[in-house]
XYZ file of C-alpha atoms in Angstrom:
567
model
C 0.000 0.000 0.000
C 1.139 3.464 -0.990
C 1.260 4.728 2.652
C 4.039 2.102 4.055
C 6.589 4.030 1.889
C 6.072 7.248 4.562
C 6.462 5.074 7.485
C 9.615 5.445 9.489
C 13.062 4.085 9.375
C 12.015 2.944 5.798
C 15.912 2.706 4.930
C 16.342 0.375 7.831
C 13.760 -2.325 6.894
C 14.431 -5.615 5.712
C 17.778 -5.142 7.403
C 19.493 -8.520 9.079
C 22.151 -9.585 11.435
C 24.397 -10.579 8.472
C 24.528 -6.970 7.402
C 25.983 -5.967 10.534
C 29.637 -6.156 8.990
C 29.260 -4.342 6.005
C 27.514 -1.866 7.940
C 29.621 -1.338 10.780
C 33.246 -1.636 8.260
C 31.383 1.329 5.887
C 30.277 2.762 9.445
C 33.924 3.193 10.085
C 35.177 4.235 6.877
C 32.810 7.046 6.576
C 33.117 8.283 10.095
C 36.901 8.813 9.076
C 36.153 10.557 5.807
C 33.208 12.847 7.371
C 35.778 13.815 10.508
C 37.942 16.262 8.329
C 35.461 17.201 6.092
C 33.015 18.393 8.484
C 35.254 20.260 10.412
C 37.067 22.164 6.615
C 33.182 22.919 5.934
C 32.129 24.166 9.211
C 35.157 26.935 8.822
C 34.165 27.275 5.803
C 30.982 28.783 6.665
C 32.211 30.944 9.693
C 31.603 28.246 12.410
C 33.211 26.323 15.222
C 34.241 23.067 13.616
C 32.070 20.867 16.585
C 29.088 22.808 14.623
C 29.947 20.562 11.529
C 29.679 17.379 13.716
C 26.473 18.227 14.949
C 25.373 19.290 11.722
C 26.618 15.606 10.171
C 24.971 13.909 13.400
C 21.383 15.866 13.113
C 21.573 15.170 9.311
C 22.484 11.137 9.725
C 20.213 10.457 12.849
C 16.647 12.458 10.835
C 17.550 10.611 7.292
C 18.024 7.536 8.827
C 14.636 7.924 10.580
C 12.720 9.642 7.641
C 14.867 9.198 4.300
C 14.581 5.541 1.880
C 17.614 5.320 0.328
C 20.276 3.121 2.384
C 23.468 4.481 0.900
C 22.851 8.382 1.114
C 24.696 10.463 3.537
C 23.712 13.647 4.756
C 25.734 16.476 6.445
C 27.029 19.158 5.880
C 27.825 20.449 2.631
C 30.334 22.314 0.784
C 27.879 22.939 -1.778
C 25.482 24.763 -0.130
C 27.641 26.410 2.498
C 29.609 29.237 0.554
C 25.711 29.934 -0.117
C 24.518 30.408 2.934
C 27.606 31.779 4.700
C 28.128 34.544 1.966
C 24.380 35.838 2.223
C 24.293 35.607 6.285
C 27.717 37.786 6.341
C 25.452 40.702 4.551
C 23.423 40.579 7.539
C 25.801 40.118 10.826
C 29.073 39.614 11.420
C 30.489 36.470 10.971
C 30.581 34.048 13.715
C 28.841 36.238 16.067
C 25.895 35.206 17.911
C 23.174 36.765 15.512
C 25.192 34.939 12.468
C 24.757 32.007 14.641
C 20.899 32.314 15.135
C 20.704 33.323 11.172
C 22.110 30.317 9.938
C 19.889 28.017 13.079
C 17.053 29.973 11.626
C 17.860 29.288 7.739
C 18.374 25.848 8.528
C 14.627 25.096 9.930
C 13.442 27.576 6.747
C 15.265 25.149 4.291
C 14.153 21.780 6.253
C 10.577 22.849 5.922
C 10.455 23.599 2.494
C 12.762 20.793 1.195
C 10.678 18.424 3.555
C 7.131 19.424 2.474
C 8.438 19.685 -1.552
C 8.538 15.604 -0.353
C 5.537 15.275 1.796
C 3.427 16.666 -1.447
C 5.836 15.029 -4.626
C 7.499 18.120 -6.002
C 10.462 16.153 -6.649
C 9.854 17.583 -9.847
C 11.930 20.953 -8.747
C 15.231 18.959 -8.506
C 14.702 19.367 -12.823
C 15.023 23.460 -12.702
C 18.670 23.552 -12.972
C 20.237 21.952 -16.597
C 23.554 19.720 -16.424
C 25.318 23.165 -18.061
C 24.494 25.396 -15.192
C 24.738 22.531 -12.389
C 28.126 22.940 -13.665
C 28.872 26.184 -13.879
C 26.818 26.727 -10.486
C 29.600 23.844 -9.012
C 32.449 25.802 -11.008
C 31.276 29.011 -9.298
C 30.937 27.341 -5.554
C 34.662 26.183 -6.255
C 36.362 29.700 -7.067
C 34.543 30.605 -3.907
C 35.922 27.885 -1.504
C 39.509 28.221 -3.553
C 39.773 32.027 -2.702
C 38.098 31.940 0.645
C 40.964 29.230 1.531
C 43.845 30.740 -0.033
C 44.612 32.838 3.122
C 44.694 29.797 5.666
C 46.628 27.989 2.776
C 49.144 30.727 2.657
C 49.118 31.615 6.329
C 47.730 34.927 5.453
C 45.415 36.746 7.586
C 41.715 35.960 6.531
C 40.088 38.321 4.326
C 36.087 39.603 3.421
C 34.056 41.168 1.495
C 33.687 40.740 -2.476
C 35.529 37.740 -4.117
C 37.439 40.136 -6.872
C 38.577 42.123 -4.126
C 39.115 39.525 -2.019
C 41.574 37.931 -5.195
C 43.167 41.597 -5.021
C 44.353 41.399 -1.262
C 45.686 38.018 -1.504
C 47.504 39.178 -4.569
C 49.056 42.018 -2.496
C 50.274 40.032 0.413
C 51.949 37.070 -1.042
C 55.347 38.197 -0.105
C 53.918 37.374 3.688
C 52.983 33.837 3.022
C 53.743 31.508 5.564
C 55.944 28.239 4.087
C 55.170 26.217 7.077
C 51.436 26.555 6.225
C 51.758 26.144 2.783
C 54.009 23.133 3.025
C 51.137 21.917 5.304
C 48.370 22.608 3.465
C 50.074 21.467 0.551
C 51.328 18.258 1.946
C 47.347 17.483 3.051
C 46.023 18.326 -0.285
C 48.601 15.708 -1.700
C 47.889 12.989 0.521
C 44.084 13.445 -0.051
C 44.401 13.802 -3.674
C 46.859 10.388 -4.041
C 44.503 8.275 -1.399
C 41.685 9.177 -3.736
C 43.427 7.785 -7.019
C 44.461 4.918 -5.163
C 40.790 4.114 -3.172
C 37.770 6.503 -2.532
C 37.771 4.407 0.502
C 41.337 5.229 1.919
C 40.337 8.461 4.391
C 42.966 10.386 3.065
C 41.747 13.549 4.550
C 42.204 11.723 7.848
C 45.503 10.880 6.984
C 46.702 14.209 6.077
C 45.119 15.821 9.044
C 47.112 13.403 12.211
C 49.984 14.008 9.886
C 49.981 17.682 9.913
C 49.321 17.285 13.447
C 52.236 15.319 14.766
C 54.274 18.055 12.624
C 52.864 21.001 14.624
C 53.467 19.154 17.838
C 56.832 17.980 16.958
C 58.354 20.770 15.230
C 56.733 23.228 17.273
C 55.094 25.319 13.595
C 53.052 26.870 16.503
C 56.046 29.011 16.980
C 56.582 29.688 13.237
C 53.526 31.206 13.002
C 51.391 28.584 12.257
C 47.734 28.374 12.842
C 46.349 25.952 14.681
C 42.214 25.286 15.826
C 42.828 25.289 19.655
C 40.808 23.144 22.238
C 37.653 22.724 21.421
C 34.520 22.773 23.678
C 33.293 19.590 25.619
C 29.770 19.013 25.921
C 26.914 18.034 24.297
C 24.395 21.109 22.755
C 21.262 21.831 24.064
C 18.120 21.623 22.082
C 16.377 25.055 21.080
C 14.139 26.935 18.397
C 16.526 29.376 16.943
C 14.770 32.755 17.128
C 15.066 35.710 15.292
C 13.249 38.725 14.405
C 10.391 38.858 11.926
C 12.405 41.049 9.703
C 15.457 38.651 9.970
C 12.919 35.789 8.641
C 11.313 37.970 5.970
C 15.056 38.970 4.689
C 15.807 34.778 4.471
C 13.085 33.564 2.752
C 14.381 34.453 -1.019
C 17.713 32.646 0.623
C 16.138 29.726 2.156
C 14.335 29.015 -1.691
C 17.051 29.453 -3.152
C 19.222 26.644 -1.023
C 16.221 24.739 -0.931
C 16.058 24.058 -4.683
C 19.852 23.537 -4.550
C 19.523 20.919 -2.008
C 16.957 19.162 -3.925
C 18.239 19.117 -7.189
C 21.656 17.539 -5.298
C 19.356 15.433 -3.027
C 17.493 13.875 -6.029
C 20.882 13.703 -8.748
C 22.249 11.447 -5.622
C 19.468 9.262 -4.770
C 19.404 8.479 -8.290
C 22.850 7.777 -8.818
C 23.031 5.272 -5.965
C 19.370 3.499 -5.617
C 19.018 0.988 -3.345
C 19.417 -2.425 -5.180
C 16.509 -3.487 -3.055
C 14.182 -0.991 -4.293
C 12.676 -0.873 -8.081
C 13.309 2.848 -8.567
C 14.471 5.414 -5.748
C 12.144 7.470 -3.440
C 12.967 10.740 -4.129
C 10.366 12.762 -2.617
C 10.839 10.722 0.565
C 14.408 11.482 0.512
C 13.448 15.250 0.170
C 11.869 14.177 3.525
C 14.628 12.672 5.200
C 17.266 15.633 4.041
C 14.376 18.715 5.372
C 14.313 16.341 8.675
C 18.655 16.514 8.511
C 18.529 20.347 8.311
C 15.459 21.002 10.667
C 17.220 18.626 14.000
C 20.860 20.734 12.815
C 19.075 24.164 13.561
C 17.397 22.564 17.126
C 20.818 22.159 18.059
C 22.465 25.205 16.656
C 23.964 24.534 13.836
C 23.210 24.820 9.691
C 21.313 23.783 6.689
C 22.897 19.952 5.841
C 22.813 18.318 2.517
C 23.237 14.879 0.610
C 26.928 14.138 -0.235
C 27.530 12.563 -3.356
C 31.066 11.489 -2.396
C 30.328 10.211 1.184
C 27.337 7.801 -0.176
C 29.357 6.809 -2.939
C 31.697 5.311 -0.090
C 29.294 3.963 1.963
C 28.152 1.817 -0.812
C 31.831 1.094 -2.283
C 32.470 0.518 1.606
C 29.531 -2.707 1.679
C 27.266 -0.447 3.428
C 23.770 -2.465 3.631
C 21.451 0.227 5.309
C 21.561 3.579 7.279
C 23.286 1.529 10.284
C 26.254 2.699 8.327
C 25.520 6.383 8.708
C 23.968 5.822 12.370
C 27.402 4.211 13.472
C 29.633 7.143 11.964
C 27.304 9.214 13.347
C 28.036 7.835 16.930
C 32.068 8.534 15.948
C 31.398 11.894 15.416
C 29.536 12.789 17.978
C 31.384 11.149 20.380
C 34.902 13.238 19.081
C 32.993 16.403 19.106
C 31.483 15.967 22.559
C 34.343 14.429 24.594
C 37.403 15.136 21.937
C 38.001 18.344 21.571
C 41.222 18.122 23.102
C 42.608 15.508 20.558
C 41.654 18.726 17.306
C 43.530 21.707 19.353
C 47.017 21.821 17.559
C 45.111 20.297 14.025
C 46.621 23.778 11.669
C 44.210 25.745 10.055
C 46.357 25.210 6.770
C 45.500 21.680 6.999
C 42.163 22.000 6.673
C 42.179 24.542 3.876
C 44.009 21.766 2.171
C 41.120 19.490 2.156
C 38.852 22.101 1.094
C 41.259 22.598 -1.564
C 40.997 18.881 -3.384
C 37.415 19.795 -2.618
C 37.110 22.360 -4.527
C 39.138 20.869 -7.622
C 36.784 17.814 -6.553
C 33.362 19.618 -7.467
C 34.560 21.281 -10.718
C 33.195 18.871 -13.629
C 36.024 18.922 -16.112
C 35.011 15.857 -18.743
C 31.381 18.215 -18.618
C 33.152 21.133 -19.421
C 35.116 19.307 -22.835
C 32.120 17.501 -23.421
C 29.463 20.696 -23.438
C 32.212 22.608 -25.250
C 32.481 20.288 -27.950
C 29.032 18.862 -28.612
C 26.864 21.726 -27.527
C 28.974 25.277 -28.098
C 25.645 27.464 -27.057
C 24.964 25.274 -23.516
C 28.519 25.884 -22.739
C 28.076 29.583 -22.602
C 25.630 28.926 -20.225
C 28.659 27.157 -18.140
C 30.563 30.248 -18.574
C 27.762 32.984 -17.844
C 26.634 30.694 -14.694
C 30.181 30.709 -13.204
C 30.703 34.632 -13.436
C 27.509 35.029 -12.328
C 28.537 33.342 -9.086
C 31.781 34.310 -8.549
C 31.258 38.075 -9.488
C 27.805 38.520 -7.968
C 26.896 37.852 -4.334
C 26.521 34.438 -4.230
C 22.494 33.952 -3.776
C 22.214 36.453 -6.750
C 24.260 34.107 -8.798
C 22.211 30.480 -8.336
C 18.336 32.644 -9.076
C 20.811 33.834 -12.606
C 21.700 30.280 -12.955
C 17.950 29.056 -12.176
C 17.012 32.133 -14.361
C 19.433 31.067 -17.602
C 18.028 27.235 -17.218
C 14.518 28.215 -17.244
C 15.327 30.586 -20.176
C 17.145 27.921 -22.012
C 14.425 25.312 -21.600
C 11.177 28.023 -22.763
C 13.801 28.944 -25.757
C 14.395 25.411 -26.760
C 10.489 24.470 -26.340
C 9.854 28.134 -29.172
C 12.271 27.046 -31.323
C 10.192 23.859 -32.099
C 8.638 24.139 -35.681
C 5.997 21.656 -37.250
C 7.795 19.537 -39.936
C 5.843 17.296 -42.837
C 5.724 13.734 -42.781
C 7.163 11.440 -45.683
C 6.096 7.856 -46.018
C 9.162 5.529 -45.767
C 7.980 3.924 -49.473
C 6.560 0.561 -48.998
C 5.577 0.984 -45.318
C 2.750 2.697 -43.670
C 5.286 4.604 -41.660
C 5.244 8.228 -41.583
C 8.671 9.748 -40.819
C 10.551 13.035 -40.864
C 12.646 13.432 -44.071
C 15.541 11.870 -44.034
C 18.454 11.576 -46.629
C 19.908 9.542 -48.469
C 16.032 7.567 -49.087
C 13.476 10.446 -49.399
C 9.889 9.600 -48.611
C 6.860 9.928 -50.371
C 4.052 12.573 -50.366
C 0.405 11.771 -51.233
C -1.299 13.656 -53.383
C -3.951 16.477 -51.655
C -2.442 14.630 -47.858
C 0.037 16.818 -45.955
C 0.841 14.795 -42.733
C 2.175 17.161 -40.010
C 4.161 16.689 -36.685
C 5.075 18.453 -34.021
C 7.511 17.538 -31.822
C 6.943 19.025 -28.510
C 4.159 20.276 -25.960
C 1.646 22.632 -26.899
C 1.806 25.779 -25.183
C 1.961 29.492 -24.797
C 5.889 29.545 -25.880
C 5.477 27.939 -28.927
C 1.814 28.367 -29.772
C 1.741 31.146 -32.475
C 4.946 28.678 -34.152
C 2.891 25.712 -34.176
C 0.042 27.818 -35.675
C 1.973 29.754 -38.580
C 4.017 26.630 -39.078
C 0.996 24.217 -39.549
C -0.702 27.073 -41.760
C 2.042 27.616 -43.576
C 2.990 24.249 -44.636
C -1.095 24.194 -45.821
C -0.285 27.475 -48.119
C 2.568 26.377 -49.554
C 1.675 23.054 -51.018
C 1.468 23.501 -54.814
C -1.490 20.948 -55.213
C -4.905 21.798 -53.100
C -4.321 20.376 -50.099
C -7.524 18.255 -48.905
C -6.890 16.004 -46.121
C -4.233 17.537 -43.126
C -3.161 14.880 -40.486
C -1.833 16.324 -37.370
C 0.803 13.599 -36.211
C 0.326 14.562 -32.758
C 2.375 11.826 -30.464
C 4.615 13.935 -29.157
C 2.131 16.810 -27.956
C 1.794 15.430 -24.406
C 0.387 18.654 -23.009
C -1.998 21.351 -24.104
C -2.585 24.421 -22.714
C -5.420 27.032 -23.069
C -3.452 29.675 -25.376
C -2.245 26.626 -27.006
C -5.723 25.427 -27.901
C -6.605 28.646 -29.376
C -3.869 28.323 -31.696
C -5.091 24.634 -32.654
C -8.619 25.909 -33.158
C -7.596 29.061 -35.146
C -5.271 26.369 -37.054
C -8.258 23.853 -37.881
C -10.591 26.781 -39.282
C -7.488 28.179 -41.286
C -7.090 24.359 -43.055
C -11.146 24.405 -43.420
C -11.110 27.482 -44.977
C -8.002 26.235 -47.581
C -11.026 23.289 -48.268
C -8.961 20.558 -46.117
C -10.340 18.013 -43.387
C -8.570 18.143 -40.348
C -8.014 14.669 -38.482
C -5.842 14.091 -35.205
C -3.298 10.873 -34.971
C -1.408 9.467 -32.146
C -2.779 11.691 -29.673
C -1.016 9.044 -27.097
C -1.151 11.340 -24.125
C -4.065 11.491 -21.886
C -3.224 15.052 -20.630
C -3.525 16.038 -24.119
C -6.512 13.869 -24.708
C -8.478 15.706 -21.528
C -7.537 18.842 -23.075
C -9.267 18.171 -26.656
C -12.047 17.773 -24.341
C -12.114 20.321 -22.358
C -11.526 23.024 -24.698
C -13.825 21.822 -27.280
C -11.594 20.462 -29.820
C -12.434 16.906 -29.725
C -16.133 18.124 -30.439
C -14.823 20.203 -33.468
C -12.401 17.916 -35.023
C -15.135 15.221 -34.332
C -14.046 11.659 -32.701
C -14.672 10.068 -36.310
C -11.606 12.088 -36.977
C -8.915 11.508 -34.380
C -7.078 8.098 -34.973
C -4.572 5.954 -33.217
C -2.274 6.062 -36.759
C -1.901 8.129 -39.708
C -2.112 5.177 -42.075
C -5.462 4.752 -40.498
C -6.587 8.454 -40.998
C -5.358 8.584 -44.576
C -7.212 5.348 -45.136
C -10.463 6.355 -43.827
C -10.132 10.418 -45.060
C -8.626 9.668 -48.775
C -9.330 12.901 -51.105
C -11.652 10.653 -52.388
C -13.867 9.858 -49.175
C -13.609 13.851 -47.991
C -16.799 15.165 -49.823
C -18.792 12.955 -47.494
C -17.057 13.032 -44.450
C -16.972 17.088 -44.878
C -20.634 16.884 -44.722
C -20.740 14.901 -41.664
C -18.579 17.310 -40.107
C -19.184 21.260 -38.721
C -17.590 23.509 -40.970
């Protein structure tokens, strides 16, 4: 029954003792991947790196209760968290305790929406943003991370404001770069980038952080300048609504929609990309409800907006991961390190942590896209191109609604540039089919079979209409019978059905019967009806094939059949 796929712990059922292994081994690995990377992301944002563990606990525990898919990890995100951080450091001061309650307060926003865009199946949303501006959105997000690390990379002091400016002042101070925490930083970004080429599996990060360590504490760096996190609070946090003003909500919302759709359109590309094997197709709208439930339990306890990790549930299922157990057990780690261990992170340097935001920046930007957009589809890669300056030279929220923006555009431009085309009969067949070289199709005589090969609607309706009309006018014979090859219309709105209508009485008026074929969809269908078409056209004239329409509506049959119609 439909409503067992909302009950809880869906992505724990069916699960036995012989899973335990697998579970508990990818448990393990991904506890050791998530430990560096939540900490790099919480800095990145502007917050205390035990914020990122409670953000990667909130997000594991909620998807585990409320999310389907047994691979996906949730946490948080270096997607979505130059996003976020960059808008909330318009409106307080970074780190401070009304940045603090901002982000708390974006993160239930964002849970809500993503969560009830699952509770009522708009999983449709996660299709706004094209593979061309996913990419240059990601390309954008990576210039950000790569000059917002550059200082702690360099061992520079840590700059704001504008990213072009920010470029500028880094550019200025070079000659003060640290070599200690660039050898560190460096060293990291190695280690992670090798371990990755080797095994996704090998925590690299991990690695490269208790190596950078030991140096700090054995070569005493601390006194060469180097940057280093410092103890780190005990203690678990409590649970609390954030709270904010009214106007502090009203100036989030465009924000919160904005990360929203971003979260869902990574949310859904993910849950795709690893389905359970278990289950026929994934759940994507109740994994929108698991990853709303991840960010609203990270702002009761404090911390931000969480998101689904491509690379962390790719290891969990590389890793033998069986069910959420996995993400439950690293979970535990985590939490466990950032409640009782902050001790162990004090002398972990700053540089090596910029590091492994480093290989994750070079990580996110889509190269073999790039080559392949450039080469197949020249006009899409502008979009690339436009998307990523967008980002990187706008404030960052004003750059993802120009991406969403551009893809929208793109897709309405694509659907008007559609244009009816005549039908050739393949000789010897009854198929009807574009024309094609080198074999050219035939034409009857007085027939003019046309297609078109998209949705009817207001973007393309006045096309469809000349197109169709044209095509009757410019037929050298009198053109008595017109077949509308309609298979491909699977949607029909109202300014589109006043186009079809004005195009039926234009092909009356020419002397020509208008018939329907392969009207497959039933969207379309209920439209003919409800507009009135069906009744004008009349059903003796719509057909499941052409062959059957030509047969039935010869030039020789239409003196008859005109009577029997409305003219």
């Amino acid at each position: 029954m439909s409503w067992r796929r909302w009950l809880p712990l869906q992505a724990l059922s069916g699960w036995q003792l012989r899973d335990l292994n697998g579970d508990l081994i990818a448990g393990l690995t991904l506890a050791a991947i998530a430990i560096p990377e939540q900490m790099a992301t919480a800095r990145l944002g502007g917050f205390a790196p035990e914020i990122g563990f409670f953000a990667f606990v909130a997000g594991s525990v909620a998807f585990a209760l409320f999310g389907a898919n047994r691979h996906l990890s949730v946490g948080a995100d270096s997607t979505i968290t130059p996003l976020f951080a960059g808008s909330l450091a318009l409106l307080a001061t970074s780190g401070s305790p009304h940045y603090l309650a901002l982000a708390a307060m974006l993160a239930l926003m964002v849970g809500l929406i993503v969560t009830l865009s699952g509770v009522f199946r708009l999983g449709w949303i996660a299709d706004l943003l094209s593979v061309p501006v996913t990419t240059g959105f990601l390309a954008g997000i990576a210039v950000h991370i790569i000059v917002s690390q550059m200082p702690g990379l360099l061992g520079l002091p840590a700059e704001s404001g504008e990213t072009l400016r920010r470029v500028g002042e880094i550019a200025g101070n070079l000659h003060l770069t640290n070599p200690w925490s660039l050898g560190l930083g460096l060293g990291v970004f190695a280690i992670v980038f090798c371990s990755e080429r080797i095994s996704a599996r090998i925590p690299g990060a991990l690695i490269g952080m208790v190596l950078a360590t030991i140096a700090v504490v054995v070569f005493g760096l601390r006194n060469h300048g180097v940057e280093v996190l410092g103890a780190l609070p005990n203690g678990l946090p409590g649970a609390y609504l954030p709270v904010t003003s009214l106007g502090d909500v009203q100036a989030l919302v465009p924000l919160a929609l904005l990360i929203a759709i971003v979260v869902m359109v990574q949310t859904a590309a993910t849950s795709r990309s690893f389905a359970s094997q278990q289950d026929a197709s994934p759940n994507v709208n109740r994994d929108f409800v698991g990853v709303g439930a991840g960010s609203i339990l990270s702002s009761l306890f404090g911390a931000f907006a969480v998101n689904a990790s491509p690379p962390r549930t790719a290891i969990v299922s590389q890793s033998g991961g069986r069910s959420q157990l996995s993400g439950l057990t690293a979970a535990a780690i985590v939490l466990a390190l950032g409640a009782f261990g902050g001790a162990l992170l004090a002398n972990v340097p700053q540089a090596a942590l910029a590091g492994v935001l480093m290989f994750v920046a070079q990580h996110i930007l889509r190269w073999k896209v790039f080559a392949g957009v450039y080469r197949q589809a020249p006009v899409e890669f502008v979009l690339i191109l436009v998307t990523m300056a967008a980002i990187v030279v706008l404030p960052i929220a004003t750059g993802v609604a120009v991406g969403i923006g551009l893809s929208l555009l793109h897709g309405i431009w694509s659907a008007t540039r559609t244009e009816p085309i005549e039908l050739e009969q393949v000789p010897g067949t009854s198929v009807w089919w574009p024309p094609a070289k080198p074999s050219a199709g035939e034409q009857l005589p007085g027939v003019l079979v046309a297609a078109f090969q998209a949705p009817l609607s207001f973007v393309n309706a006045d096309r469809f209409k000349r197109g169709v009309c044209d095509l009757v006018d410019a037929r050298d014979e009198t053109v008595k019978l017109v077949v509308l090859e309609a298979s491909n219309i699977v949607e029909i709105d109202y300014t589109a059905a006043q186009a079809l209508i004005d195009t039926i009485l234009h092909c009356r008026k020419a002397g020509a019967v208008f018939a329907i074929a392969r009207l497959e969809s039933l969207r379309a269908q209920a439209a003919l009806a409800r507009f009135g078409i069906a009744e004008m056209v009349g059903p003796q004239r719509i057909f499941h094939s052409v062959d059957a329409a030509i047969k039935s509506l010869s030039p020789g049959k239409q003196q008859q059949q005109g009577q029997d119609g409305v003219s």
